[in-house]
Short mmCIF file of C-alpha atoms in Angstrom, two decimals:
data_model
loop_
_atom_site.label_atom_id
_atom_site.label_comp_id
_atom_site.label_asym_id
_atom_site.label_seq_id
_atom_site.Cartn_x
_atom_site.Cartn_y
_atom_site.Cartn_z
CA GLU A 1 0.00 0.00 0.00
CA THR A 2 1.37 3.41 -0.91
CA GLY A 3 0.91 7.01 0.20
CA VAL A 4 -0.99 8.08 3.28
CA THR A 5 -3.87 6.00 4.58
CA GLN A 6 -6.43 6.87 7.21
CA THR A 7 -8.93 4.77 9.12
CA PRO A 8 -11.78 4.84 9.61
CA ARG A 9 -13.03 6.82 6.63
CA HIS A 10 -16.28 7.67 8.40
CA LEU A 11 -17.02 7.84 12.12
CA VAL A 12 -20.15 8.75 14.04
CA MET A 13 -19.74 9.15 17.78
CA GLY A 14 -21.65 10.49 20.72
CA MET A 15 -20.32 13.23 22.93
CA THR A 16 -19.45 10.79 25.71
CA ASN A 17 -17.62 8.30 23.50
CA LYS A 18 -13.91 7.74 23.15
CA LYS A 19 -12.54 6.91 19.74
CA SER A 20 -9.26 7.09 17.85
CA LEU A 21 -8.33 8.05 14.33
CA LYS A 22 -5.39 6.33 12.72
CA CYS A 23 -3.00 7.52 10.05
CA GLU A 24 -0.19 5.61 8.40
CA GLN A 25 2.29 6.84 5.82
CA HIS A 26 4.31 4.56 3.56
CA LEU A 27 6.54 7.27 2.13
CA GLY A 28 9.46 7.17 4.55
CA HIS A 29 8.69 10.70 5.71
CA ASN A 30 9.75 12.10 9.06
CA ALA A 31 7.01 14.66 9.66
CA MET A 32 3.31 14.07 10.12
CA TYR A 33 0.38 16.43 10.61
CA TRP A 34 -3.23 16.52 11.70
CA TYR A 35 -5.56 19.02 10.04
CA LYS A 36 -9.22 19.83 10.54
CA GLN A 37 -11.35 20.73 7.52
CA SER A 38 -14.74 22.21 8.34
CA ALA A 39 -17.44 23.46 6.03
CA LYS A 40 -16.97 27.10 4.98
CA LYS A 41 -13.58 27.29 6.71
CA PRO A 42 -9.99 26.99 5.54
CA LEU A 43 -7.90 23.99 6.44
CA GLU A 44 -6.73 24.29 10.05
CA LEU A 45 -3.46 22.83 11.26
CA MET A 46 -3.86 21.02 14.57
CA PHE A 47 -0.63 19.19 15.36
CA VAL A 48 2.82 18.67 13.86
CA TYR A 49 5.18 15.82 14.64
CA ASN A 50 8.78 15.69 13.46
CA PHE A 51 10.79 12.53 14.14
CA LYS A 52 8.02 11.41 16.55
CA GLU A 53 8.29 14.59 18.60
CA GLN A 54 5.42 17.05 18.74
CA THR A 55 6.68 20.36 17.42
CA GLU A 56 3.42 22.25 17.18
CA ASN A 57 0.09 22.28 18.96
CA ASN A 58 -2.05 24.93 17.35
CA SER A 59 -4.12 25.77 20.45
CA VAL A 60 -6.15 22.60 20.08
CA PRO A 61 -8.57 21.69 22.92
CA SER A 62 -7.42 18.88 25.17
CA ARG A 63 -10.31 16.66 24.08
CA PHE A 64 -8.08 15.99 21.06
CA SER A 65 -4.98 14.01 22.03
CA PRO A 66 -2.39 13.07 19.41
CA GLU A 67 0.02 10.19 19.60
CA CYS A 68 2.97 9.41 17.35
CA PRO A 69 4.57 6.08 18.27
CA ASN A 70 6.91 6.14 15.27
CA SER A 71 7.49 8.18 12.14
CA SER A 72 5.04 6.11 10.12
CA HIS A 73 2.03 6.18 12.42
CA LEU A 74 -0.05 8.96 13.87
CA PHE A 75 -3.15 8.72 16.01
CA LEU A 76 -5.73 11.24 17.14
CA HIS A 77 -7.53 10.18 20.31
CA LEU A 78 -10.94 11.74 20.77
CA HIS A 79 -12.99 12.05 23.95
CA THR A 80 -15.97 14.12 25.08
CA LEU A 81 -16.22 15.88 21.76
CA GLN A 82 -18.74 18.56 20.88
CA PRO A 83 -21.03 18.71 17.83
CA GLU A 84 -18.93 21.58 16.45
CA ASP A 85 -16.01 19.16 16.25
CA SER A 86 -17.76 17.43 13.36
CA ALA A 87 -15.48 17.84 10.37
CA LEU A 88 -13.12 16.08 8.01
CA TYR A 89 -9.86 15.24 9.77
CA LEU A 90 -6.91 15.00 7.44
CA CYS A 91 -3.53 13.50 8.06
CA ALA A 92 -0.50 14.54 6.03
CA SER A 93 3.19 13.79 5.90
CA SER A 94 6.29 15.41 4.47
CA GLN A 95 9.96 14.58 4.36
CA GLU A 96 10.75 17.15 7.06
CA SER A 97 8.51 19.43 9.08
CA ARG A 98 9.63 22.55 7.22
CA GLU A 99 8.85 21.13 3.82
CA TYR A 100 5.45 22.12 2.59
CA GLU A 101 5.05 19.58 -0.17
CA GLN A 102 2.78 17.57 2.05
CA TYR A 103 1.05 14.38 1.07
CA PHE A 104 -2.47 14.08 2.41
CA GLY A 105 -4.54 11.07 3.29
CA PRO A 106 -8.21 10.80 2.24
CA GLY A 107 -9.44 11.96 5.63
CA THR A 108 -11.87 10.71 8.27
CA ARG A 109 -15.33 12.22 8.13
CA LEU A 110 -16.30 12.64 11.80
CA THR A 111 -19.83 13.34 12.97
CA VAL A 112 -20.44 14.06 16.64
CA THR A 113 -24.02 13.56 17.75
CA GLY B 1 -12.36 14.76 1.48
CA GLU B 2 -15.64 16.12 0.31
CA SER B 3 -16.24 19.73 -0.51
CA VAL B 4 -14.60 22.31 1.69
CA GLY B 5 -17.85 24.22 2.06
CA LEU B 6 -21.38 24.48 0.73
CA HIS B 7 -20.95 28.00 -0.58
CA LEU B 8 -17.55 27.97 -2.22
CA PRO B 9 -16.99 30.30 -5.15
CA THR B 10 -17.53 28.24 -8.27
CA LEU B 11 -15.90 28.51 -11.65
CA SER B 12 -17.62 26.71 -14.50
CA VAL B 13 -15.66 26.17 -17.70
CA GLN B 14 -16.16 24.22 -20.86
CA GLU B 15 -13.88 21.31 -21.56
CA GLY B 16 -10.91 22.47 -23.60
CA ASP B 17 -11.03 26.07 -22.39
CA ASN B 18 -8.44 27.60 -20.10
CA SER B 19 -9.28 28.12 -16.43
CA ILE B 20 -8.02 30.84 -14.12
CA ILE B 21 -8.47 30.48 -10.39
CA ASN B 22 -7.59 33.41 -8.18
CA CYS B 23 -6.43 33.74 -4.61
CA ALA B 24 -5.80 36.81 -2.49
CA TYR B 25 -3.29 36.21 0.26
CA SER B 26 -3.07 38.06 3.50
CA ASN B 27 0.53 38.60 4.54
CA SER B 28 2.98 40.67 2.52
CA ALA B 29 5.83 38.83 4.27
CA SER B 30 4.72 35.44 2.97
CA ASP B 31 7.57 33.86 1.07
CA TYR B 32 6.18 30.65 -0.36
CA PHE B 33 2.89 29.68 -1.95
CA ILE B 34 1.27 26.41 -2.92
CA TRP B 35 -1.76 25.39 -4.92
CA TYR B 36 -3.64 22.27 -3.88
CA LYS B 37 -6.38 20.31 -5.64
CA GLN B 38 -8.97 18.38 -3.69
CA GLU B 39 -11.21 15.96 -5.52
CA SER B 40 -14.37 14.59 -3.98
CA GLY B 41 -13.57 11.83 -1.50
CA LYS B 42 -9.86 12.55 -1.47
CA GLY B 43 -7.37 14.58 0.49
CA PRO B 44 -5.69 17.68 -0.97
CA GLN B 45 -3.07 17.04 -3.62
CA PHE B 46 -0.06 19.28 -4.25
CA ILE B 47 -0.17 20.85 -7.71
CA ILE B 48 2.50 23.52 -7.94
CA ASP B 49 4.41 25.93 -5.74
CA ILE B 50 6.18 29.25 -6.16
CA ARG B 51 8.59 31.24 -4.05
CA SER B 52 8.25 34.96 -3.51
CA ASN B 53 11.35 35.74 -5.58
CA MET B 54 9.51 34.55 -8.68
CA ASP B 55 6.57 35.96 -10.62
CA LYS B 56 5.66 32.91 -12.65
CA ARG B 57 6.17 29.19 -12.61
CA GLN B 58 4.98 26.63 -15.10
CA GLY B 59 4.17 22.99 -14.71
CA GLN B 60 2.43 20.51 -16.91
CA ARG B 61 -0.71 22.34 -18.13
CA VAL B 62 -0.61 24.59 -15.06
CA THR B 63 0.92 27.99 -14.48
CA VAL B 64 1.06 29.93 -11.24
CA LEU B 65 1.38 33.71 -11.30
CA LEU B 66 2.35 35.78 -8.29
CA ASN B 67 1.69 39.50 -8.00
CA LYS B 68 3.26 40.66 -4.76
CA THR B 69 2.19 44.26 -5.28
CA VAL B 70 -1.46 43.39 -4.81
CA LYS B 71 -0.92 40.13 -2.88
CA HIS B 72 -2.55 38.06 -5.56
CA LEU B 73 -1.92 34.52 -6.71
CA SER B 74 -3.51 32.78 -9.66
CA LEU B 75 -3.57 29.28 -11.07
CA GLN B 76 -4.04 28.86 -14.78
CA ILE B 77 -5.04 25.48 -16.17
CA ALA B 78 -4.68 25.04 -19.90
CA ALA B 79 -7.10 22.94 -21.93
CA THR B 80 -9.24 22.09 -18.92
CA GLN B 81 -10.38 18.49 -18.72
CA PRO B 82 -13.22 16.80 -16.81
CA GLY B 83 -10.62 15.31 -14.47
CA ASP B 84 -9.71 18.83 -13.40
CA SER B 85 -13.07 19.20 -11.66
CA ALA B 86 -12.24 19.69 -7.98
CA VAL B 87 -11.83 22.27 -5.25
CA TYR B 88 -8.63 24.28 -5.60
CA PHE B 89 -7.11 26.24 -2.76
CA CYS B 90 -3.98 28.21 -2.21
CA ALA B 91 -1.73 28.25 0.81
CA GLU B 92 0.84 30.82 1.91
CA ASN B 93 3.80 30.35 4.20
CA THR B 94 4.22 33.19 6.67
CA PRO B 95 7.74 33.14 8.11
CA PHE B 96 7.05 35.37 11.09
CA PRO B 97 6.71 34.85 14.02
CA THR B 98 7.09 31.19 13.04
CA ASP B 99 6.88 29.35 9.76
CA LYS B 100 3.22 28.65 9.27
CA LEU B 101 1.20 27.48 6.29
CA ILE B 102 -2.15 29.28 6.00
CA PHE B 103 -4.78 27.89 3.68
CA GLY B 104 -7.49 29.65 1.72
CA THR B 105 -11.10 28.45 1.60
CA GLY B 106 -10.99 27.28 -1.98
CA THR B 107 -12.71 27.59 -5.35
CA ARG B 108 -14.75 24.85 -6.91
CA LEU B 109 -13.94 24.20 -10.58
CA GLN B 110 -16.67 22.54 -12.62
CA VAL B 111 -15.86 21.36 -16.13
CA PHE B 112 -18.75 20.71 -18.47
CA PRO B 113 -18.61 19.05 -21.89
#
């Protein structure tokens, strides 16, 4: 499998649930990113990891908790979300964190009920 | 990823015509710009980039023009094809206070036969 993959592709969860989004990149990149894409809004950067270390947290609420066990895998743990958190969550990777030719996964469409 | 928003600006062009998609960026200090394409059900895909020391850059069927005087970026697609139908958005890198990629909301390109 090539590129950046994300699972699940669709997720519906209640506000009291705990779920996790998974991202895997098969490109040998060292940097990985989480973005949020909401209707009528530009793409919002959430977190940046470079060589498994978090280098940026863009003022994201603590109900979103990222985890990067190695350079190929990135998780986003979700708990006690709000309906306004419903969005498309995109994962991306790049060779290094300062390189902006990022490769995106297909995203997880999250609906919080 | 599905559409960025329900009320995106839309450009409708006939197959074979040239398309011009425009973007106004916000920061005069931005030094690097990217155009992304996002097809329905997919994540954004890098198309072409340009640095602020250039006015024009050409790729295969695509040209990016940068006008720093008016902070304007455009993407020209030659001989538009049905496969070009997607949402296109620009991103600018603002170097201060930290390197940060800021995305636009996007323009939907519809190609009709």
